[in-house]
Phi, psi and omega in degrees: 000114172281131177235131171309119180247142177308319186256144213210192198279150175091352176268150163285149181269140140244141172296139183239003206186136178118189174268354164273017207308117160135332180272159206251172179156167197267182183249134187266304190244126157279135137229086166293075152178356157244009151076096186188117154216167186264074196265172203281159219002025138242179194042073183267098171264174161247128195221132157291145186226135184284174164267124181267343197213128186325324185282302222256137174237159205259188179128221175237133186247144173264117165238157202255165204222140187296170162270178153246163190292343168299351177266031178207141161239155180286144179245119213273171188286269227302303210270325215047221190317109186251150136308160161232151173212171192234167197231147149285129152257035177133208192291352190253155200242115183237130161295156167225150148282134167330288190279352176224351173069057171239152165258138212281000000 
């Protein structure tokens, strides 16, 4: 079952929880169905990688490792790390913050 996430590609983020706690980044990837995203410079792992090819070299590579998403908040301009909630604007459905109501 896919459950809908608040948060989406392209927002900035704070690590709220982890060995990243306090950093910020923007989100490269959504996984709704393992509740996961990836954001860019945390969760820096190391992974071996074969070689696939004459060009391409094998070894040990830095890839960023997904997060889960409850380890992360939206980060508002005024407020900095937040809920988001939502407002009708006419016909249209807006993320909002929680704490000051600008929309995000």
């Amino acid at each position: 079952m896919l459950t809908k996430s608040k948060i989406r590609k392209n927002d900035t983020v704070e690590v709220i929880a982890g060995k990243d706690k306090g950093k910020r980044g923007t989100v490269v990837r959504v996984f709704l169905k393992k509740d996961a995203v990836i954001v860019s410079g945390v969760n820096i792992v190391k992974k071996a990688m074969k070689k696939k090819s004459q060009q391409d070299q094998g070894g040990i590579a830095e890839i960023e490792a997904p997060l889960n998403i409850s380890n992360v908040a939206i980060v508002c301009k005024k407020c900095g790390a937040t809920k988001i909630g939502y407002k009708l604007d006419g016909d249209k459905k807006v993320r909002v913050c929680r704490k000051c109501g600008d929309v995000l």
